[in-house]
PDB file of C-alpha atoms in Angstrom:
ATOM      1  CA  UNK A 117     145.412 -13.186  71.153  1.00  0.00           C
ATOM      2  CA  UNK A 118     142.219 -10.790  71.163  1.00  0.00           C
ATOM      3  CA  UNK A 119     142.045  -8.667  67.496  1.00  0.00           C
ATOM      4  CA  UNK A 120     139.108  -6.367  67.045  1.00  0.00           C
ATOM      5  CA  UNK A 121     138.251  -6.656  63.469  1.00  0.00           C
ATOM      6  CA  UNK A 122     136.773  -2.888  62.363  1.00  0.00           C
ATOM      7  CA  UNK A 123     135.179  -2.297  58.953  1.00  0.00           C
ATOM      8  CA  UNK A 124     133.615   0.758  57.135  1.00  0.00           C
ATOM      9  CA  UNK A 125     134.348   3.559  59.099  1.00  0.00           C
ATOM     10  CA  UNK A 126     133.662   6.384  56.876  1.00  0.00           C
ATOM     11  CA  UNK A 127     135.472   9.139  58.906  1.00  0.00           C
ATOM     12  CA  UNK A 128     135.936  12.450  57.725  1.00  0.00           C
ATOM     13  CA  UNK A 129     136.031  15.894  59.383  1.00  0.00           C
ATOM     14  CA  UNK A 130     132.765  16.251  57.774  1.00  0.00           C
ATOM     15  CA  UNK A 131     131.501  13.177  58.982  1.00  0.00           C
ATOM     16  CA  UNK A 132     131.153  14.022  62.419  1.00  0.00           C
ATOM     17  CA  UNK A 133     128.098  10.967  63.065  1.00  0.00           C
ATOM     18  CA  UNK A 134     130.153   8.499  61.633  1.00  0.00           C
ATOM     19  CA  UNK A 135     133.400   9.618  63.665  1.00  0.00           C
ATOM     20  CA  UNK A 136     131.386   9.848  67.355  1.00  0.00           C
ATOM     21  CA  UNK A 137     130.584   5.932  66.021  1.00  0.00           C
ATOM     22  CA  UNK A 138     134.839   5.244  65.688  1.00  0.00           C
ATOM     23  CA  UNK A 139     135.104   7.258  69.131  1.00  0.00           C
ATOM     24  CA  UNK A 140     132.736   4.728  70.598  1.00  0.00           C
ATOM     25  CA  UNK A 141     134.171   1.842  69.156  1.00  0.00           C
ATOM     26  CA  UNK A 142     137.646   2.322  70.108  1.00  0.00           C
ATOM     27  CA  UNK A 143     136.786   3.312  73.501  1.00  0.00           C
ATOM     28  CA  UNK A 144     135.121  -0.467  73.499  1.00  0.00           C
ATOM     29  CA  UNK A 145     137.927  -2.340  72.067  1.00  0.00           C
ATOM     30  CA  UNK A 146     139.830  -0.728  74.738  1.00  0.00           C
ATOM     31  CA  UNK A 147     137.357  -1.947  77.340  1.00  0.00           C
ATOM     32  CA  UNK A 148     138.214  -5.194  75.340  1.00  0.00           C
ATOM     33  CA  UNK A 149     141.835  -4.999  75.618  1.00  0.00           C
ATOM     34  CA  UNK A 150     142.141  -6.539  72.726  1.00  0.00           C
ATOM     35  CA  UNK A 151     146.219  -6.624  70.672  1.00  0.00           C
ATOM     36  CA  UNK A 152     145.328  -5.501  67.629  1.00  0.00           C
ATOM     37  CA  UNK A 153     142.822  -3.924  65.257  1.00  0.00           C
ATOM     38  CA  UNK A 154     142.714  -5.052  62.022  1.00  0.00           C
ATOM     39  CA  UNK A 155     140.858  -2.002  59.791  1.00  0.00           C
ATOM     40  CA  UNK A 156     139.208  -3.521  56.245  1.00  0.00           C
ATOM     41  CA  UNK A 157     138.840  -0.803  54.522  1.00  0.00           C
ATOM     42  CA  UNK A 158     136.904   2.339  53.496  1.00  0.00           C
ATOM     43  CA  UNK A 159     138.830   4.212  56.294  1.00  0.00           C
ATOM     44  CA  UNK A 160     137.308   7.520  54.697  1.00  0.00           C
ATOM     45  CA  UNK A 161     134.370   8.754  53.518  1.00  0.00           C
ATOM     46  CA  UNK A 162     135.356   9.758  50.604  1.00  0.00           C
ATOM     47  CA  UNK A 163     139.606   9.610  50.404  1.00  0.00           C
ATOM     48  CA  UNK A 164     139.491   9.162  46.188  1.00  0.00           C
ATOM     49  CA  UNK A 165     138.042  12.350  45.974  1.00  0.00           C
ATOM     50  CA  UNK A 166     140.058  14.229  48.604  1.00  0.00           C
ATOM     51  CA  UNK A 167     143.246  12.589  49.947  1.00  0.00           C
ATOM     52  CA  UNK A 168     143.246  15.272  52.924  1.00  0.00           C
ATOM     53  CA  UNK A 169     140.479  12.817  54.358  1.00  0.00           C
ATOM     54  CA  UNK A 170     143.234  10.100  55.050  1.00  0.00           C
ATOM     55  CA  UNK A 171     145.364  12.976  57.784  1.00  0.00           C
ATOM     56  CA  UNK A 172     141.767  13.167  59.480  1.00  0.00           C
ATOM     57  CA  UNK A 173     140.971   9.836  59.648  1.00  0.00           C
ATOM     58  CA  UNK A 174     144.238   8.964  60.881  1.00  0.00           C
ATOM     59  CA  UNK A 175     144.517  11.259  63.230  1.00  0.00           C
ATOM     60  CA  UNK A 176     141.543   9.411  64.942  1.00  0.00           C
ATOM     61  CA  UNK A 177     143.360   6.528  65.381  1.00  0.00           C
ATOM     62  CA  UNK A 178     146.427   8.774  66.755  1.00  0.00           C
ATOM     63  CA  UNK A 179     145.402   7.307  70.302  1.00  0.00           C
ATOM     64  CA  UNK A 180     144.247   3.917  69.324  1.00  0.00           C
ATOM     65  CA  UNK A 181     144.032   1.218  72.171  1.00  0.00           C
ATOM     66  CA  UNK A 182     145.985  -1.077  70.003  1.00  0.00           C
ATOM     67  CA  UNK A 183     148.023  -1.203  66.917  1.00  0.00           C
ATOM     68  CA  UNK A 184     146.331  -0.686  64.109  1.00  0.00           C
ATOM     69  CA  UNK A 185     147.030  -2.875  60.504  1.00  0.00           C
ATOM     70  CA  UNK A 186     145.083  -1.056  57.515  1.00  0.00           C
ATOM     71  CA  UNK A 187     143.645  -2.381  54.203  1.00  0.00           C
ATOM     72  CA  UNK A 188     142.187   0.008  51.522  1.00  0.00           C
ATOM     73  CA  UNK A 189     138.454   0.394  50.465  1.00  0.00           C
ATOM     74  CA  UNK A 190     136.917   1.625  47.283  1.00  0.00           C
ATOM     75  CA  UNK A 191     136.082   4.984  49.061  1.00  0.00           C
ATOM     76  CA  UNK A 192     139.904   5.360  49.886  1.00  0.00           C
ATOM     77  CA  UNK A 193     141.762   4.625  46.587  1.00  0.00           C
ATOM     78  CA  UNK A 194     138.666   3.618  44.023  1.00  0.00           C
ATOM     79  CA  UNK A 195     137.431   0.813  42.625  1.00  0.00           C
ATOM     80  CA  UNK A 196     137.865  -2.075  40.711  1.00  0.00           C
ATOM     81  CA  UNK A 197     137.011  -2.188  36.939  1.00  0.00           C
ATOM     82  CA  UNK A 198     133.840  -4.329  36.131  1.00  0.00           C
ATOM     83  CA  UNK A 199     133.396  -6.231  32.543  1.00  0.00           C
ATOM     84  CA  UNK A 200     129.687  -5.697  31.759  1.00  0.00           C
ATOM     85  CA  UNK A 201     129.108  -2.777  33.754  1.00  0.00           C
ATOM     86  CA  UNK A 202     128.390   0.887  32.946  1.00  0.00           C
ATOM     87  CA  UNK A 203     131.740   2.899  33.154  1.00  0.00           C
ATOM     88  CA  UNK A 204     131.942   4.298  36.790  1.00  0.00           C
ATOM     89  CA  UNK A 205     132.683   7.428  37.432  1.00  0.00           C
ATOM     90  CA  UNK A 206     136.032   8.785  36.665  1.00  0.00           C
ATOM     91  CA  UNK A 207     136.541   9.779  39.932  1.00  0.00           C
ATOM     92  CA  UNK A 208     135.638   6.787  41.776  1.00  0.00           C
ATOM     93  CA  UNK A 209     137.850   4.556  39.710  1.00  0.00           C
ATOM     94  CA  UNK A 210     141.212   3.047  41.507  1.00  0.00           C
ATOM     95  CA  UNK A 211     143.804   5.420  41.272  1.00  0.00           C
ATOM     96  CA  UNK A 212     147.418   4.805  41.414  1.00  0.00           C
ATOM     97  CA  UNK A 213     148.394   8.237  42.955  1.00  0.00           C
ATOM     98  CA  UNK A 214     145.670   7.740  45.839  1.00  0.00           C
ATOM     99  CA  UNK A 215     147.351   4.600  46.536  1.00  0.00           C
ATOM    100  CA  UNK A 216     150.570   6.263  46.764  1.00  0.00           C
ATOM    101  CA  UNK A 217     149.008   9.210  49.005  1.00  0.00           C
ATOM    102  CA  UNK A 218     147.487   5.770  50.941  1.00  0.00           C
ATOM    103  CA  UNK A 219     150.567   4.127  51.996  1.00  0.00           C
ATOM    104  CA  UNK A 220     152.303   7.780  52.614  1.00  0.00           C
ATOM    105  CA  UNK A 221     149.578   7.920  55.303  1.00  0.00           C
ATOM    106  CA  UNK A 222     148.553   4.290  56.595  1.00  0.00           C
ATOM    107  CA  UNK A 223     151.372   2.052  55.349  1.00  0.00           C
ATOM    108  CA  UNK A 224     151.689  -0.862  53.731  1.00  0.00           C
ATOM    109  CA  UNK A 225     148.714  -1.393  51.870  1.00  0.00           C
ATOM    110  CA  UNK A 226     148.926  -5.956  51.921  1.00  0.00           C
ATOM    111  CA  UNK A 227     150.819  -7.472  54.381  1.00  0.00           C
ATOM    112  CA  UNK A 228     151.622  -9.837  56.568  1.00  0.00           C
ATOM    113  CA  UNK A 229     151.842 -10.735  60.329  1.00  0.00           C
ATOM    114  CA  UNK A 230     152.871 -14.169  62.865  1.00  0.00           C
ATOM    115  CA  UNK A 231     150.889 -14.583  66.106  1.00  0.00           C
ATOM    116  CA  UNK A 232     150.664 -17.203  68.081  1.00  0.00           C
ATOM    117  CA  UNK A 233     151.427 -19.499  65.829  1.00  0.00           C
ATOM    118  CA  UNK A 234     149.205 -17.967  63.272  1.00  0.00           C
ATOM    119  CA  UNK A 235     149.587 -16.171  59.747  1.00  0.00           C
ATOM    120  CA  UNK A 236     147.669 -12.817  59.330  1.00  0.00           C
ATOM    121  CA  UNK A 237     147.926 -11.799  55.512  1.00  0.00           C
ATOM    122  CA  UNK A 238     146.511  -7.844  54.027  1.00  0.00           C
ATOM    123  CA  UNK A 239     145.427  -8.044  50.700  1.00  0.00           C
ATOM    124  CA  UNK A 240     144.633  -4.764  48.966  1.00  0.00           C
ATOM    125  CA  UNK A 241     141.528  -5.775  46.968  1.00  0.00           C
ATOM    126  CA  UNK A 242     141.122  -2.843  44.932  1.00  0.00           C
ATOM    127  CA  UNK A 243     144.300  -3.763  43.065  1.00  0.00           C
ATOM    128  CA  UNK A 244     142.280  -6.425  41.859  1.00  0.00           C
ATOM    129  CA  UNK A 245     141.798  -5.729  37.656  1.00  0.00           C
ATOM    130  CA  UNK A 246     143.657  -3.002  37.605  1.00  0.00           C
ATOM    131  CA  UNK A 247     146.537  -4.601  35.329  1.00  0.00           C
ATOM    132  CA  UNK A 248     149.173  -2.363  37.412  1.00  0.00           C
ATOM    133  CA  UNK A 249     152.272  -3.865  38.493  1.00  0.00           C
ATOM    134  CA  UNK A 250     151.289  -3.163  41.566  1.00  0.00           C
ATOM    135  CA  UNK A 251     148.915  -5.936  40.966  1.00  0.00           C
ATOM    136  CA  UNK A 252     151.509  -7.893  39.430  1.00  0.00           C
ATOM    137  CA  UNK A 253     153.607  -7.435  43.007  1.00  0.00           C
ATOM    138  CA  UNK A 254     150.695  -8.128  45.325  1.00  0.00           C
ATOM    139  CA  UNK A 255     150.728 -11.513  43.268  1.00  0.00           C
ATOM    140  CA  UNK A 256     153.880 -12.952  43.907  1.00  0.00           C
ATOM    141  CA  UNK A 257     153.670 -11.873  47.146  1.00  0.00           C
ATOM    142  CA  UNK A 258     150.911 -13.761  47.676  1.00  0.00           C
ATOM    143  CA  UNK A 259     152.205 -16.901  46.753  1.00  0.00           C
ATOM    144  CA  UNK A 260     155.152 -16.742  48.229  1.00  0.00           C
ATOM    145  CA  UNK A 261     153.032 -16.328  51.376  1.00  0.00           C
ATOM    146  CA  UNK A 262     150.411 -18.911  50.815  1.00  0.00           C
ATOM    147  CA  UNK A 263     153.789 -21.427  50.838  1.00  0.00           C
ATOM    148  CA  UNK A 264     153.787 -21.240  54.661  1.00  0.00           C
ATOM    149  CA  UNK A 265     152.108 -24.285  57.008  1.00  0.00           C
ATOM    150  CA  UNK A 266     150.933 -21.632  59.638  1.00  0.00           C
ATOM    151  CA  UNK A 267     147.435 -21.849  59.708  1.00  0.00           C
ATOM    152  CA  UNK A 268     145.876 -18.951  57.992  1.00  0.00           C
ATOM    153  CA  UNK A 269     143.656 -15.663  58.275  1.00  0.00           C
ATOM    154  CA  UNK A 270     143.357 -14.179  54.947  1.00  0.00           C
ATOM    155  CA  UNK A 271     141.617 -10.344  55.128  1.00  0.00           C
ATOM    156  CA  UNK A 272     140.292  -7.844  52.280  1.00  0.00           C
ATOM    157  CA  UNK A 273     138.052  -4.967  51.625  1.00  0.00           C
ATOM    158  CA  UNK A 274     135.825  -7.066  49.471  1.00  0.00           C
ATOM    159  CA  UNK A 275     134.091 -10.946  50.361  1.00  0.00           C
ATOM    160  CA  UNK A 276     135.656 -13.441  48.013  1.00  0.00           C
ATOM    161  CA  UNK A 277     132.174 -15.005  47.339  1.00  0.00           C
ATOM    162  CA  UNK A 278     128.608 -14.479  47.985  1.00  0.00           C
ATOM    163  CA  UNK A 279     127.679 -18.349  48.060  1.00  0.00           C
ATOM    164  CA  UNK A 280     130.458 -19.926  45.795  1.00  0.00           C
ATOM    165  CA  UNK A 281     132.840 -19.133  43.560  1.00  0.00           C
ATOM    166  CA  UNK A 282     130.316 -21.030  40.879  1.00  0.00           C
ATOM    167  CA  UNK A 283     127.660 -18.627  41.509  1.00  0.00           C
ATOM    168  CA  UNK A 284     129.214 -15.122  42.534  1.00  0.00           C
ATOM    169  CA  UNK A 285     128.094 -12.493  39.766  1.00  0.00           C
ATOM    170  CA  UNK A 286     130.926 -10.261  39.117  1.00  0.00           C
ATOM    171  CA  UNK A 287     129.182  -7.247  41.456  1.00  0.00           C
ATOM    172  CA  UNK A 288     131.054  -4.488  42.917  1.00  0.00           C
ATOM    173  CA  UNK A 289     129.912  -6.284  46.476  1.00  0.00           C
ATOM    174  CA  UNK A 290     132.644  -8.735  45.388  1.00  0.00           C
ATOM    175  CA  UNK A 291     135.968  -9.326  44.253  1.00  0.00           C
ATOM    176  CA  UNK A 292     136.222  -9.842  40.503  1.00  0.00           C
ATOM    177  CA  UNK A 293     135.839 -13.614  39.768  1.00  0.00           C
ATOM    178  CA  UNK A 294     139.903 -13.929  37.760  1.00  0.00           C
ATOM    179  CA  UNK A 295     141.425 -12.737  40.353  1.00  0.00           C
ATOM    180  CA  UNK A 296     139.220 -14.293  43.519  1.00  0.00           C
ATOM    181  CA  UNK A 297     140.002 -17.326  41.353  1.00  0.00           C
ATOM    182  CA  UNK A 298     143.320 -17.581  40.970  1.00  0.00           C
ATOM    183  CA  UNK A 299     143.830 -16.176  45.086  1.00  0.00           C
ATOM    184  CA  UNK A 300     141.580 -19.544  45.300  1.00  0.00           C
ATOM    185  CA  UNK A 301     144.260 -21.360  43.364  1.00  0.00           C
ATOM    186  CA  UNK A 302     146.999 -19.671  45.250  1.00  0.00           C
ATOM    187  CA  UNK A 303     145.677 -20.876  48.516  1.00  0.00           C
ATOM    188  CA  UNK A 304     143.976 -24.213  47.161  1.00  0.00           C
ATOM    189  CA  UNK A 305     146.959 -26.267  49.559  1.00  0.00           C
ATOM    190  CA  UNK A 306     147.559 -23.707  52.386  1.00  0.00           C
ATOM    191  CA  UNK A 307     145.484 -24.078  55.692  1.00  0.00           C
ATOM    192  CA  UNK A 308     143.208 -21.323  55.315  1.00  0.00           C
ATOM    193  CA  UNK A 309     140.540 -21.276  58.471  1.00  0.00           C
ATOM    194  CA  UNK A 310     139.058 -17.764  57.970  1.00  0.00           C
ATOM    195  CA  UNK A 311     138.319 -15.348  55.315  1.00  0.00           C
ATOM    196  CA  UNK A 312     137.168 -11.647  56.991  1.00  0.00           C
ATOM    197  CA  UNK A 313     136.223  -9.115  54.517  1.00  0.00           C
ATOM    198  CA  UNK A 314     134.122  -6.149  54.956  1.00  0.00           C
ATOM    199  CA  UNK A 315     132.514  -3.591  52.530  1.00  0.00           C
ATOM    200  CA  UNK A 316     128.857  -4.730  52.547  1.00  0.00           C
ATOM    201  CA  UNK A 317     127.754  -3.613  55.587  1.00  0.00           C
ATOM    202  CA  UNK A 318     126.035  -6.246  56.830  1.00  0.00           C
ATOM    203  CA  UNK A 319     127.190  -9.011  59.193  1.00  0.00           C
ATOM    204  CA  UNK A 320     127.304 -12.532  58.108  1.00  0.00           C
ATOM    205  CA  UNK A 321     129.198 -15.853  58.573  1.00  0.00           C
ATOM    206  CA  UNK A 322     129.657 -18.600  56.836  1.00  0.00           C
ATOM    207  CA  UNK A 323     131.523 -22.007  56.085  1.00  0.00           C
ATOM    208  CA  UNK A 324     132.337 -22.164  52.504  1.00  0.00           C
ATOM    209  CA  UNK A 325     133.851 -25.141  51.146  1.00  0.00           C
ATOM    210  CA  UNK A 326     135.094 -25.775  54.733  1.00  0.00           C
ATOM    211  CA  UNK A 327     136.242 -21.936  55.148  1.00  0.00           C
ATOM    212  CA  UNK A 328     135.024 -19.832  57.817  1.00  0.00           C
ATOM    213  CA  UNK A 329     133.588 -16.663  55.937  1.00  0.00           C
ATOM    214  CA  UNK A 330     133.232 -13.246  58.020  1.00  0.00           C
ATOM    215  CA  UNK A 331     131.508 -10.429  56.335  1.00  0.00           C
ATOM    216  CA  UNK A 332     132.617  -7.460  58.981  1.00  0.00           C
ATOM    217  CA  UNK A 333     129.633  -4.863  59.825  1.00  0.00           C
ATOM    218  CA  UNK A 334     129.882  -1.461  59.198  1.00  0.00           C
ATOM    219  CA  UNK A 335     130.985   1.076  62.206  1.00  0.00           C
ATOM    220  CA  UNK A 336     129.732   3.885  60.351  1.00  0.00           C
ATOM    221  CA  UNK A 337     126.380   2.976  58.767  1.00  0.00           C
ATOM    222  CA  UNK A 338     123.941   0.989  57.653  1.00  0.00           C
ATOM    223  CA  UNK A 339     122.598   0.966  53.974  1.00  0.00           C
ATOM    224  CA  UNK A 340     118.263   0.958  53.981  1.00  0.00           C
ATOM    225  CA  UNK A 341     116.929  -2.464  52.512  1.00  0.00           C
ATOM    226  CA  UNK A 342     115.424   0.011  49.465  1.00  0.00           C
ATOM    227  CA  UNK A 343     119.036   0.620  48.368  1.00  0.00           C
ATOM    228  CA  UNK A 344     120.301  -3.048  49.132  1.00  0.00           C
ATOM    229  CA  UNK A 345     119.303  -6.141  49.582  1.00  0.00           C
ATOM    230  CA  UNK A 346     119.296  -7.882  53.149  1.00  0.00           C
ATOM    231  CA  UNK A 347     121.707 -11.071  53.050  1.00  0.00           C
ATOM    232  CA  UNK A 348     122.845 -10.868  56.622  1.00  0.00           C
ATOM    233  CA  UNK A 349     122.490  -8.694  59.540  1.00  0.00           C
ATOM    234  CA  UNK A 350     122.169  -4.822  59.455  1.00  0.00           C
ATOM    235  CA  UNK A 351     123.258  -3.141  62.642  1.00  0.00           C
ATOM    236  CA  UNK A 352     126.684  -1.871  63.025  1.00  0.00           C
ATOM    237  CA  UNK A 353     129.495  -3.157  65.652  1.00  0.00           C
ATOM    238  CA  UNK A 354     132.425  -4.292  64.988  1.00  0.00           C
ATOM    239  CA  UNK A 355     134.098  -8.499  65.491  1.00  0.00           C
ATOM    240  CA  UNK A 356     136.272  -9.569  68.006  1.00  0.00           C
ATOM    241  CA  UNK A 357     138.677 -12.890  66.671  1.00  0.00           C
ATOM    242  CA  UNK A 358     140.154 -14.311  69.350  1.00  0.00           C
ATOM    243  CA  UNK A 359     143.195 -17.185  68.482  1.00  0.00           C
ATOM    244  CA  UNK A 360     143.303 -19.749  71.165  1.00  0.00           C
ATOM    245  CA  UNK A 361     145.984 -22.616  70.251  1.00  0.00           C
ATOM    246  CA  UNK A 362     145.171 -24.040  66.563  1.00  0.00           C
ATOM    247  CA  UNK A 363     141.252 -22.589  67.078  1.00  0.00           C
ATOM    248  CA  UNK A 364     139.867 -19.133  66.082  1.00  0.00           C
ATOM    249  CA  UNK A 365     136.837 -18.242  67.809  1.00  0.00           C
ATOM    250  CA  UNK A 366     134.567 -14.850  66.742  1.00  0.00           C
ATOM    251  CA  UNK A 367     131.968 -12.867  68.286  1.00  0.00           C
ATOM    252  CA  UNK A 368     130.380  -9.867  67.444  1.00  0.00           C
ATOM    253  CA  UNK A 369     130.457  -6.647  69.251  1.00  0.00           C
ATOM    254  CA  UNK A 370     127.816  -4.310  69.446  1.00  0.00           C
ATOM    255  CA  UNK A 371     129.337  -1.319  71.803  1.00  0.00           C
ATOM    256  CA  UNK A 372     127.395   1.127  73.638  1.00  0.00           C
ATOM    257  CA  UNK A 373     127.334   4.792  72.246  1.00  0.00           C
ATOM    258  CA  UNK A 374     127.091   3.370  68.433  1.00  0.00           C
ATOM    259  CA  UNK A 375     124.011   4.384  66.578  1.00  0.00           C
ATOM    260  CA  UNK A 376     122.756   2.039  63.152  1.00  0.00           C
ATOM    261  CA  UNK A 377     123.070   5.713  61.253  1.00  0.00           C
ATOM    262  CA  UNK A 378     120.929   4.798  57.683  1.00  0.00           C
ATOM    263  CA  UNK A 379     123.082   6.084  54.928  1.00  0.00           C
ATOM    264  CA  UNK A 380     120.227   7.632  53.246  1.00  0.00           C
ATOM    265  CA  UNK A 381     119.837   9.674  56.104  1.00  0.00           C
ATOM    266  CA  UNK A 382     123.551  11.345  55.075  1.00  0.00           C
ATOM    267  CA  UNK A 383     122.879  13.592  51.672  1.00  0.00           C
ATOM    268  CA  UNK A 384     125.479  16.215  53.272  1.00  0.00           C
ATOM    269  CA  UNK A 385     128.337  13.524  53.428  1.00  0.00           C
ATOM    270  CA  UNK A 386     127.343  11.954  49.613  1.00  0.00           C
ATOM    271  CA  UNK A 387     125.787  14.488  47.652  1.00  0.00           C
ATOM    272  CA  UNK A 388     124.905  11.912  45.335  1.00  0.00           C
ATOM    273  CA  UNK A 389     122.170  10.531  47.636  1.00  0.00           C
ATOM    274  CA  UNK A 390     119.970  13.563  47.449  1.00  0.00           C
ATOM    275  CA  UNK A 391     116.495  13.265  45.508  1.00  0.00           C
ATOM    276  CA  UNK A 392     115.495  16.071  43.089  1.00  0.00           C
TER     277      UNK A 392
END
């Protein structure tokens, strides 16, 4: 079983460098043949400010090589609350009605899947903190699923750690430390092999307290060392995990046609990046 694992596309109609990067990297994973692409979120550029950015990105993926399983971003349905941080803007925020307009579009927005012997679980990260019962539900979902002795893939927007759970600051890079904790608590006794999260754009793996941890590059874009720090590996591309028997096995992808865009090269797509 062959899944391309695609992160950070950033699509819009008014995104046209970021969607010739998609174009490419379907036309790869088709190349590929992979069974499945698994999408981590931040399918738009900007969907929390204009929901008619979720029809365009999706019709992109209208003629898809494979099936395609989404997961919301913070640039699709806002983000998480922070404790100790500056109030974000209003607009940016999670928003209940985007997540409706969300699933309208893409689906379910957790889920989960059996191949090959296998358990694929969606969690929506952004629901993380938000106190909705739609937090509530993704919840006991969850542990109902982490019951099963399948091993297990768990995927989200956001990595669970940077290091550790003990030294994680709560950071919009990653999810908020109650409820990364208590997933951690969920999961403590289920056979949990990888963790593949995107939303940092940068490509790094890890073992983590004998977890494999993926952090999924960006398809769209890189983001300039001035504007974040370098952890792991700046160039966009997308994963291929491949599940062989009781092994998982992942390699990176760097397809021909994709371009490392810098974000701060992009002022037309996020006003917010021009100087004065």
């Amino acid at each position: 079983m062959k899944l391309a694992l695609i992160s950070d596309t950033h699509v819009a109609d008014r995104a046209v460098a970021f969607t010739d990067n998609l174009r490419a990297t379907l036309d790869d994973i088709r190349r590929e043949q992979c069974d499945l692409i698994i999408h981590l979120g931040d399918i738009t550029a900007d969907g929390i400010r204009d929901p008619a950015e979720f029809g365009q990105a999706k019709a992109l993926f209208a003629h898809a090589p494979a099936p395609v399983l989404f997961l919301p971003g913070n640039h699709d349905i806002g983000d998480n609350p922070l404790s100790g941080e500056a109030n974000r803007a209003a607009e940016t925020q999670f928003d209940p009605r985007r997540l409706d307009q969300y699933r309208a579009v893409f689906g379910a927005d957790y889920w989960s899947v059996a191949v090959n012997g296998w358990r694929l679980l969606g969690l929506n990260a952004q629901l993380f903190g938000s106190g909705t019962p739609d937090e509530a539900a993704q919840f006991a979902w969850a542990t109902a699923e982490a019951a099963t002795d399948e091993p297990v893939v768990l995927f989200l927007h956001k990595p669970l750690v940077l290091e550790s759970p003990a030294d994680t600051p709560v950071h919009p890079r990653y999810a908020l430390p109650a409820a990364r904790d208590r997933l951690l608590e969920l999961f403590a006794g289920t056979d949990v092999r990888l963790v593949a999260s995107g939303h940092v754009h940068q490509r790094r793996r890890k073992p983590i307290a004998g977890v494999d941890h993926l952090w999924t590059p960006a398809v769209a874009f890189v983001i300039p060392d001035h504007m974040q720090e370098r952890i792991g590996e700046k160039q966009t591309g997308y994963v291929i995990l491949s599940l062989v028997g009781a092994e998982h096995n992942l390699r990176f992808i760097r397809p021909p046609g994709v371009s490392d865009h810098s974000l701060s090269d992009f002022p037309e797509v996020y006003p917010e990046l021009r100087e004065e």
